[in-house]
Amino acid sequence: MDVIRDVLDNQLIDRNQRKIGKVDGIVMELCDREPPRLAYIEVGVTTLTKRLNPRLAGLIAAIANKWGAKQSEPFRIPWSKVRDIGIDVEVDVEVEATPALSYEKWLRDHIIARIPGGG
């Protein structure tokens, strides 16, 4: 399997077929005398911006913390929770029980709701 091609930037689907977001990052573990092991899938705007520019990721996290966003760290889904990789990546988690959508909820409550016609 080509992990970058088959997993990165693909849609994540929870156990109830609800969209979680896109796979923003992949975390591998390196252990002595063992091949690299897939450990986590990361979801979060800081991971996505880190891929573009590490300084930008720090700035985004600082702004989010200053404005009161509760989750500036990326949410990690253990690789053991991945159930299927196809067009979408299906994981054995429930989106409402995770902080995966915290940025979206924060934007909805603090920005979009204040735009006329946005709420």
PDB file of N, CA, C and O in Angstrom, residues 35-98:
ATOM      1  N   PRO A  35      11.206  -2.290  11.552  1.00  0.00           N
ATOM      2  CA  PRO A  35      10.776  -1.400  10.469  1.00  0.00           C
ATOM      3  C   PRO A  35       9.844  -0.313  11.007  1.00  0.00           C
ATOM      4  O   PRO A  35       9.222  -0.498  12.062  1.00  0.00           O
ATOM      5  N   PRO A  36       9.727   0.803  10.307  1.00  0.00           N
ATOM      6  CA  PRO A  36       8.791   1.852  10.742  1.00  0.00           C
ATOM      7  C   PRO A  36       7.379   1.290  10.834  1.00  0.00           C
ATOM      8  O   PRO A  36       6.991   0.395  10.079  1.00  0.00           O
ATOM      9  N   ARG A  37       6.605   1.832  11.777  1.00  0.00           N
ATOM     10  CA  ARG A  37       5.246   1.353  12.026  1.00  0.00           C
ATOM     11  C   ARG A  37       4.287   2.528  11.974  1.00  0.00           C
ATOM     12  O   ARG A  37       4.560   3.589  12.531  1.00  0.00           O
ATOM     13  N   LEU A  38       3.161   2.355  11.279  1.00  0.00           N
ATOM     14  CA  LEU A  38       2.134   3.385  11.252  1.00  0.00           C
ATOM     15  C   LEU A  38       1.498   3.446  12.632  1.00  0.00           C
ATOM     16  O   LEU A  38       1.028   2.434  13.150  1.00  0.00           O
ATOM     17  N   ALA A  39       1.475   4.637  13.229  1.00  0.00           N
ATOM     18  CA  ALA A  39       0.959   4.768  14.586  1.00  0.00           C
ATOM     19  C   ALA A  39      -0.370   5.509  14.639  1.00  0.00           C
ATOM     20  O   ALA A  39      -1.301   5.070  15.312  1.00  0.00           O
ATOM     21  N   TYR A  40      -0.462   6.658  13.943  1.00  0.00           N
ATOM     22  CA  TYR A  40      -1.658   7.489  14.053  1.00  0.00           C
ATOM     23  C   TYR A  40      -1.991   8.164  12.728  1.00  0.00           C
ATOM     24  O   TYR A  40      -1.132   8.379  11.890  1.00  0.00           O
ATOM     25  N   ILE A  41      -3.265   8.548  12.626  1.00  0.00           N
ATOM     26  CA  ILE A  41      -3.732   9.478  11.606  1.00  0.00           C
ATOM     27  C   ILE A  41      -3.999  10.772  12.361  1.00  0.00           C
ATOM     28  O   ILE A  41      -4.598  10.748  13.440  1.00  0.00           O
ATOM     29  N   GLU A  42      -3.559  11.890  11.822  1.00  0.00           N
ATOM     30  CA  GLU A  42      -3.809  13.178  12.467  1.00  0.00           C
ATOM     31  C   GLU A  42      -4.847  13.973  11.692  1.00  0.00           C
ATOM     32  O   GLU A  42      -4.838  14.005  10.464  1.00  0.00           O
ATOM     33  N   VAL A  43      -5.724  14.634  12.448  1.00  0.00           N
ATOM     34  CA  VAL A  43      -6.754  15.496  11.890  1.00  0.00           C
ATOM     35  C   VAL A  43      -6.638  16.833  12.610  1.00  0.00           C
ATOM     36  O   VAL A  43      -6.658  16.880  13.834  1.00  0.00           O
ATOM     37  N   GLY A  44      -6.497  17.900  11.857  1.00  0.00           N
ATOM     38  CA  GLY A  44      -6.441  19.216  12.491  1.00  0.00           C
ATOM     39  C   GLY A  44      -5.775  20.243  11.603  1.00  0.00           C
ATOM     40  O   GLY A  44      -4.884  19.924  10.816  1.00  0.00           O
ATOM     41  N   VAL A  45      -6.225  21.476  11.758  1.00  0.00           N
ATOM     42  CA  VAL A  45      -5.720  22.545  10.904  1.00  0.00           C
ATOM     43  C   VAL A  45      -4.231  22.810  11.153  1.00  0.00           C
ATOM     44  O   VAL A  45      -3.514  23.189  10.240  1.00  0.00           O
ATOM     45  N   THR A  46      -3.741  22.578  12.368  1.00  0.00           N
ATOM     46  CA  THR A  46      -2.314  22.807  12.612  1.00  0.00           C
ATOM     47  C   THR A  46      -1.447  21.810  11.851  1.00  0.00           C
ATOM     48  O   THR A  46      -0.388  22.171  11.352  1.00  0.00           O
ATOM     49  N   THR A  47      -1.898  20.569  11.746  1.00  0.00           N
ATOM     50  CA  THR A  47      -1.152  19.575  10.964  1.00  0.00           C
ATOM     51  C   THR A  47      -1.159  19.946   9.489  1.00  0.00           C
ATOM     52  O   THR A  47      -0.134  19.877   8.811  1.00  0.00           O
ATOM     53  N   LEU A  48      -2.322  20.347   9.006  1.00  0.00           N
ATOM     54  CA  LEU A  48      -2.433  20.746   7.602  1.00  0.00           C
ATOM     55  C   LEU A  48      -1.540  21.944   7.300  1.00  0.00           C
ATOM     56  O   LEU A  48      -0.804  21.944   6.310  1.00  0.00           O
ATOM     57  N   THR A  49      -1.571  22.970   8.136  1.00  0.00           N
ATOM     58  CA  THR A  49      -0.736  24.144   7.878  1.00  0.00           C
ATOM     59  C   THR A  49       0.750  23.838   8.072  1.00  0.00           C
ATOM     60  O   THR A  49       1.583  24.433   7.403  1.00  0.00           O
ATOM     61  N   LYS A  50       1.069  22.891   8.952  1.00  0.00           N
ATOM     62  CA  LYS A  50       2.472  22.495   9.137  1.00  0.00           C
ATOM     63  C   LYS A  50       3.051  21.898   7.858  1.00  0.00           C
ATOM     64  O   LYS A  50       4.214  22.062   7.550  1.00  0.00           O
ATOM     65  N   ARG A  51       2.190  21.201   7.102  1.00  0.00           N
ATOM     66  CA  ARG A  51       2.639  20.655   5.814  1.00  0.00           C
ATOM     67  C   ARG A  51       2.986  21.774   4.839  1.00  0.00           C
ATOM     68  O   ARG A  51       3.861  21.610   3.990  1.00  0.00           O
ATOM     69  N   LEU A  52       2.289  22.891   4.931  1.00  0.00           N
ATOM     70  CA  LEU A  52       2.552  24.022   4.043  1.00  0.00           C
ATOM     71  C   LEU A  52       3.724  24.863   4.524  1.00  0.00           C
ATOM     72  O   LEU A  52       4.597  25.222   3.748  1.00  0.00           O
ATOM     73  N   ASN A  53       3.702  25.195   5.825  1.00  0.00           N
ATOM     74  CA  ASN A  53       4.737  26.045   6.388  1.00  0.00           C
ATOM     75  C   ASN A  53       4.715  25.902   7.909  1.00  0.00           C
ATOM     76  O   ASN A  53       3.725  26.285   8.537  1.00  0.00           O
ATOM     77  N   PRO A  54       5.782  25.390   8.527  1.00  0.00           N
ATOM     78  CA  PRO A  54       5.797  25.197   9.983  1.00  0.00           C
ATOM     79  C   PRO A  54       5.570  26.490  10.777  1.00  0.00           C
ATOM     80  O   PRO A  54       4.928  26.461  11.819  1.00  0.00           O
ATOM     81  N   ARG A  55       6.075  27.605  10.292  1.00  0.00           N
ATOM     82  CA  ARG A  55       5.842  28.877  10.999  1.00  0.00           C
ATOM     83  C   ARG A  55       4.362  29.245  10.979  1.00  0.00           C
ATOM     84  O   ARG A  55       3.831  29.755  11.953  1.00  0.00           O
ATOM     85  N   LEU A  56       3.726  29.005   9.846  1.00  0.00           N
ATOM     86  CA  LEU A  56       2.296  29.287   9.729  1.00  0.00           C
ATOM     87  C   LEU A  56       1.497  28.434  10.711  1.00  0.00           C
ATOM     88  O   LEU A  56       0.540  28.913  11.320  1.00  0.00           O
ATOM     89  N   ALA A  57       1.890  27.201  10.914  1.00  0.00           N
ATOM     90  CA  ALA A  57       1.199  26.320  11.860  1.00  0.00           C
ATOM     91  C   ALA A  57       1.289  26.881  13.273  1.00  0.00           C
ATOM     92  O   ALA A  57       0.300  26.879  14.013  1.00  0.00           O
ATOM     93  N   GLY A  58       2.454  27.359  13.656  1.00  0.00           N
ATOM     94  CA  GLY A  58       2.611  27.970  14.973  1.00  0.00           C
ATOM     95  C   GLY A  58       1.757  29.208  15.134  1.00  0.00           C
ATOM     96  O   GLY A  58       1.145  29.438  16.183  1.00  0.00           O
ATOM     97  N   LEU A  59       1.700  30.018  14.088  1.00  0.00           N
ATOM     98  CA  LEU A  59       0.890  31.234  14.116  1.00  0.00           C
ATOM     99  C   LEU A  59      -0.599  30.891  14.239  1.00  0.00           C
ATOM    100  O   LEU A  59      -1.316  31.488  15.045  1.00  0.00           O
ATOM    101  N   ILE A  60      -1.059  29.926  13.467  1.00  0.00           N
ATOM    102  CA  ILE A  60      -2.467  29.513  13.518  1.00  0.00           C
ATOM    103  C   ILE A  60      -2.814  28.990  14.914  1.00  0.00           C
ATOM    104  O   ILE A  60      -3.860  29.329  15.471  1.00  0.00           O
ATOM    105  N   ALA A  61      -1.947  28.177  15.496  1.00  0.00           N
ATOM    106  CA  ALA A  61      -2.203  27.644  16.837  1.00  0.00           C
ATOM    107  C   ALA A  61      -2.243  28.762  17.872  1.00  0.00           C
ATOM    108  O   ALA A  61      -3.101  28.767  18.756  1.00  0.00           O
ATOM    109  N   ALA A  62      -1.328  29.728  17.763  1.00  0.00           N
ATOM    110  CA  ALA A  62      -1.310  30.849  18.712  1.00  0.00           C
ATOM    111  C   ALA A  62      -2.570  31.694  18.587  1.00  0.00           C
ATOM    112  O   ALA A  62      -3.161  32.099  19.599  1.00  0.00           O
ATOM    113  N   ILE A  63      -2.996  31.970  17.374  1.00  0.00           N
ATOM    114  CA  ILE A  63      -4.219  32.753  17.169  1.00  0.00           C
ATOM    115  C   ILE A  63      -5.429  32.006  17.711  1.00  0.00           C
ATOM    116  O   ILE A  63      -6.287  32.591  18.383  1.00  0.00           O
ATOM    117  N   ALA A  64      -5.504  30.716  17.440  1.00  0.00           N
ATOM    118  CA  ALA A  64      -6.634  29.921  17.927  1.00  0.00           C
ATOM    119  C   ALA A  64      -6.680  29.920  19.452  1.00  0.00           C
ATOM    120  O   ALA A  64      -7.754  30.078  20.044  1.00  0.00           O
ATOM    121  N   ASN A  65      -5.517  29.779  20.090  1.00  0.00           N
ATOM    122  CA  ASN A  65      -5.486  29.805  21.559  1.00  0.00           C
ATOM    123  C   ASN A  65      -5.895  31.176  22.094  1.00  0.00           C
ATOM    124  O   ASN A  65      -6.622  31.281  23.076  1.00  0.00           O
ATOM    125  N   LYS A  66      -5.426  32.233  21.448  1.00  0.00           N
ATOM    126  CA  LYS A  66      -5.747  33.588  21.897  1.00  0.00           C
ATOM    127  C   LYS A  66      -7.234  33.879  21.762  1.00  0.00           C
ATOM    128  O   LYS A  66      -7.834  34.531  22.612  1.00  0.00           O
ATOM    129  N   TRP A  67      -7.846  33.391  20.692  1.00  0.00           N
ATOM    130  CA  TRP A  67      -9.266  33.637  20.461  1.00  0.00           C
ATOM    131  C   TRP A  67     -10.165  32.677  21.220  1.00  0.00           C
ATOM    132  O   TRP A  67     -11.371  32.751  21.112  1.00  0.00           O
ATOM    133  N   GLY A  68      -9.593  31.755  21.935  1.00  0.00           N
ATOM    134  CA  GLY A  68     -10.389  30.885  22.794  1.00  0.00           C
ATOM    135  C   GLY A  68     -10.740  29.523  22.233  1.00  0.00           C
ATOM    136  O   GLY A  68     -11.586  28.836  22.789  1.00  0.00           O
ATOM    137  N   ALA A  69     -10.116  29.111  21.149  1.00  0.00           N
ATOM    138  CA  ALA A  69     -10.374  27.758  20.638  1.00  0.00           C
ATOM    139  C   ALA A  69      -9.823  26.758  21.648  1.00  0.00           C
ATOM    140  O   ALA A  69      -8.719  26.913  22.140  1.00  0.00           O
ATOM    141  N   LYS A  70     -10.593  25.748  21.943  1.00  0.00           N
ATOM    142  CA  LYS A  70     -10.201  24.787  22.969  1.00  0.00           C
ATOM    143  C   LYS A  70      -9.200  23.758  22.471  1.00  0.00           C
ATOM    144  O   LYS A  70      -8.470  23.189  23.245  1.00  0.00           O
ATOM    145  N   GLN A  71      -9.162  23.512  21.180  1.00  0.00           N
ATOM    146  CA  GLN A  71      -8.324  22.453  20.632  1.00  0.00           C
ATOM    147  C   GLN A  71      -7.384  23.011  19.575  1.00  0.00           C
ATOM    148  O   GLN A  71      -7.789  23.243  18.455  1.00  0.00           O
ATOM    149  N   SER A  72      -6.119  23.236  19.946  1.00  0.00           N
ATOM    150  CA  SER A  72      -5.162  23.686  18.941  1.00  0.00           C
ATOM    151  C   SER A  72      -4.235  22.553  18.507  1.00  0.00           C
ATOM    152  O   SER A  72      -3.587  22.650  17.482  1.00  0.00           O
ATOM    153  N   GLU A  73      -4.199  21.496  19.295  1.00  0.00           N
ATOM    154  CA  GLU A  73      -3.389  20.331  18.936  1.00  0.00           C
ATOM    155  C   GLU A  73      -4.185  19.441  17.998  1.00  0.00           C
ATOM    156  O   GLU A  73      -5.395  19.335  18.110  1.00  0.00           O
ATOM    157  N   PRO A  74      -3.506  18.772  17.078  1.00  0.00           N
ATOM    158  CA  PRO A  74      -4.233  17.864  16.179  1.00  0.00           C
ATOM    159  C   PRO A  74      -4.805  16.680  16.952  1.00  0.00           C
ATOM    160  O   PRO A  74      -4.257  16.253  17.960  1.00  0.00           O
ATOM    161  N   PHE A  75      -5.908  16.166  16.455  1.00  0.00           N
ATOM    162  CA  PHE A  75      -6.525  14.979  17.040  1.00  0.00           C
ATOM    163  C   PHE A  75      -5.892  13.767  16.377  1.00  0.00           C
ATOM    164  O   PHE A  75      -5.799  13.702  15.155  1.00  0.00           O
ATOM    165  N   ARG A  76      -5.466  12.810  17.182  1.00  0.00           N
ATOM    166  CA  ARG A  76      -4.823  11.599  16.671  1.00  0.00           C
ATOM    167  C   ARG A  76      -5.746  10.400  16.806  1.00  0.00           C
ATOM    168  O   ARG A  76      -6.289  10.140  17.870  1.00  0.00           O
ATOM    169  N   ILE A  77      -5.868   9.677  15.711  1.00  0.00           N
ATOM    170  CA  ILE A  77      -6.638   8.435  15.697  1.00  0.00           C
ATOM    171  C   ILE A  77      -5.633   7.304  15.563  1.00  0.00           C
ATOM    172  O   ILE A  77      -4.867   7.265  14.598  1.00  0.00           O
ATOM    173  N   PRO A  78      -5.595   6.382  16.519  1.00  0.00           N
ATOM    174  CA  PRO A  78      -4.647   5.265  16.413  1.00  0.00           C
ATOM    175  C   PRO A  78      -4.873   4.474  15.129  1.00  0.00           C
ATOM    176  O   PRO A  78      -6.011   4.261  14.707  1.00  0.00           O
ATOM    177  N   TRP A  79      -3.788   4.055  14.517  1.00  0.00           N
ATOM    178  CA  TRP A  79      -3.881   3.283  13.282  1.00  0.00           C
ATOM    179  C   TRP A  79      -4.697   2.004  13.491  1.00  0.00           C
ATOM    180  O   TRP A  79      -5.360   1.521  12.587  1.00  0.00           O
ATOM    181  N   SER A  80      -4.686   1.489  14.705  1.00  0.00           N
ATOM    182  CA  SER A  80      -5.458   0.274  14.996  1.00  0.00           C
ATOM    183  C   SER A  80      -6.961   0.501  14.844  1.00  0.00           C
ATOM    184  O   SER A  80      -7.722  -0.466  14.728  1.00  0.00           O
ATOM    185  N   LYS A  81      -7.413   1.745  14.823  1.00  0.00           N
ATOM    186  CA  LYS A  81      -8.841   2.071  14.660  1.00  0.00           C
ATOM    187  C   LYS A  81      -9.249   2.174  13.192  1.00  0.00           C
ATOM    188  O   LYS A  81     -10.417   2.357  12.881  1.00  0.00           O
ATOM    189  N   VAL A  82      -8.286   2.081  12.263  1.00  0.00           N
ATOM    190  CA  VAL A  82      -8.608   2.134  10.835  1.00  0.00           C
ATOM    191  C   VAL A  82      -9.254   0.812  10.442  1.00  0.00           C
ATOM    192  O   VAL A  82      -8.678  -0.253  10.627  1.00  0.00           O
ATOM    193  N   ARG A  83     -10.496   0.895   9.903  1.00  0.00           N
ATOM    194  CA  ARG A  83     -11.231  -0.313   9.529  1.00  0.00           C
ATOM    195  C   ARG A  83     -11.119  -0.632   8.048  1.00  0.00           C
ATOM    196  O   ARG A  83     -11.061  -1.787   7.659  1.00  0.00           O
ATOM    197  N   ASP A  84     -11.121   0.407   7.203  1.00  0.00           N
ATOM    198  CA  ASP A  84     -11.091   0.161   5.770  1.00  0.00           C
ATOM    199  C   ASP A  84     -10.493   1.365   5.059  1.00  0.00           C
ATOM    200  O   ASP A  84     -10.727   2.506   5.456  1.00  0.00           O
ATOM    201  N   ILE A  85      -9.721   1.099   4.029  1.00  0.00           N
ATOM    202  CA  ILE A  85      -9.149   2.152   3.196  1.00  0.00           C
ATOM    203  C   ILE A  85      -9.616   1.905   1.780  1.00  0.00           C
ATOM    204  O   ILE A  85      -9.309   0.880   1.187  1.00  0.00           O
ATOM    205  N   GLY A  86     -10.392   2.822   1.274  1.00  0.00           N
ATOM    206  CA  GLY A  86     -10.900   2.751  -0.095  1.00  0.00           C
ATOM    207  C   GLY A  86     -10.933   4.168  -0.620  1.00  0.00           C
ATOM    208  O   GLY A  86      -9.957   4.905  -0.511  1.00  0.00           O
ATOM    209  N   ILE A  87     -12.077   4.567  -1.153  1.00  0.00           N
ATOM    210  CA  ILE A  87     -12.234   5.967  -1.545  1.00  0.00           C
ATOM    211  C   ILE A  87     -12.163   6.833  -0.305  1.00  0.00           C
ATOM    212  O   ILE A  87     -11.577   7.906  -0.301  1.00  0.00           O
ATOM    213  N   ASP A  88     -12.772   6.359   0.788  1.00  0.00           N
ATOM    214  CA  ASP A  88     -12.708   7.028   2.084  1.00  0.00           C
ATOM    215  C   ASP A  88     -11.903   6.154   3.031  1.00  0.00           C
ATOM    216  O   ASP A  88     -11.702   4.967   2.792  1.00  0.00           O
ATOM    217  N   VAL A  89     -11.469   6.755   4.138  1.00  0.00           N
ATOM    218  CA  VAL A  89     -10.789   6.007   5.185  1.00  0.00           C
ATOM    219  C   VAL A  89     -11.785   5.860   6.327  1.00  0.00           C
ATOM    220  O   VAL A  89     -12.189   6.848   6.941  1.00  0.00           O
ATOM    221  N   GLU A  90     -12.218   4.644   6.583  1.00  0.00           N
ATOM    222  CA  GLU A  90     -13.188   4.390   7.645  1.00  0.00           C
ATOM    223  C   GLU A  90     -12.451   4.049   8.930  1.00  0.00           C
ATOM    224  O   GLU A  90     -11.551   3.212   8.936  1.00  0.00           O
ATOM    225  N   VAL A  91     -12.854   4.730  10.021  1.00  0.00           N
ATOM    226  CA  VAL A  91     -12.227   4.506  11.320  1.00  0.00           C
ATOM    227  C   VAL A  91     -13.281   4.136  12.350  1.00  0.00           C
ATOM    228  O   VAL A  91     -14.436   4.535  12.250  1.00  0.00           O
ATOM    229  N   ASP A  92     -12.870   3.370  13.329  1.00  0.00           N
ATOM    230  CA  ASP A  92     -13.768   2.894  14.376  1.00  0.00           C
ATOM    231  C   ASP A  92     -13.775   3.873  15.547  1.00  0.00           C
ATOM    232  O   ASP A  92     -13.338   3.555  16.653  1.00  0.00           O
ATOM    233  N   VAL A  93     -14.243   5.087  15.291  1.00  0.00           N
ATOM    234  CA  VAL A  93     -14.450   6.099  16.319  1.00  0.00           C
ATOM    235  C   VAL A  93     -15.777   6.781  16.022  1.00  0.00           C
ATOM    236  O   VAL A  93     -16.311   6.671  14.924  1.00  0.00           O
ATOM    237  N   GLU A  94     -16.308   7.479  17.020  1.00  0.00           N
ATOM    238  CA  GLU A  94     -17.535   8.252  16.828  1.00  0.00           C
ATOM    239  C   GLU A  94     -17.162   9.724  16.887  1.00  0.00           C
ATOM    240  O   GLU A  94     -16.617  10.204  17.877  1.00  0.00           O
ATOM    241  N   VAL A  95     -17.447  10.466  15.824  1.00  0.00           N
ATOM    242  CA  VAL A  95     -16.985  11.845  15.680  1.00  0.00           C
ATOM    243  C   VAL A  95     -17.445  12.735  16.831  1.00  0.00           C
ATOM    244  O   VAL A  95     -16.702  13.600  17.272  1.00  0.00           O
ATOM    245  N   GLU A  96     -18.637  12.537  17.347  1.00  0.00           N
ATOM    246  CA  GLU A  96     -19.144  13.394  18.420  1.00  0.00           C
ATOM    247  C   GLU A  96     -18.391  13.183  19.739  1.00  0.00           C
ATOM    248  O   GLU A  96     -18.417  14.053  20.603  1.00  0.00           O
ATOM    249  N   ALA A  97     -17.731  12.050  19.883  1.00  0.00           N
ATOM    250  CA  ALA A  97     -16.981  11.750  21.100  1.00  0.00           C
ATOM    251  C   ALA A  97     -15.521  12.187  20.986  1.00  0.00           C
ATOM    252  O   ALA A  97     -14.722  11.885  21.856  1.00  0.00           O
ATOM    253  N   THR A  98     -15.171  12.897  19.930  1.00  0.00           N
ATOM    254  CA  THR A  98     -13.781  13.316  19.715  1.00  0.00           C
ATOM    255  C   THR A  98     -13.713  14.832  19.524  1.00  0.00           C
ATOM    256  O   THR A  98     -14.720  15.477  19.223  1.00  0.00           O
TER     257      THR A  98
END
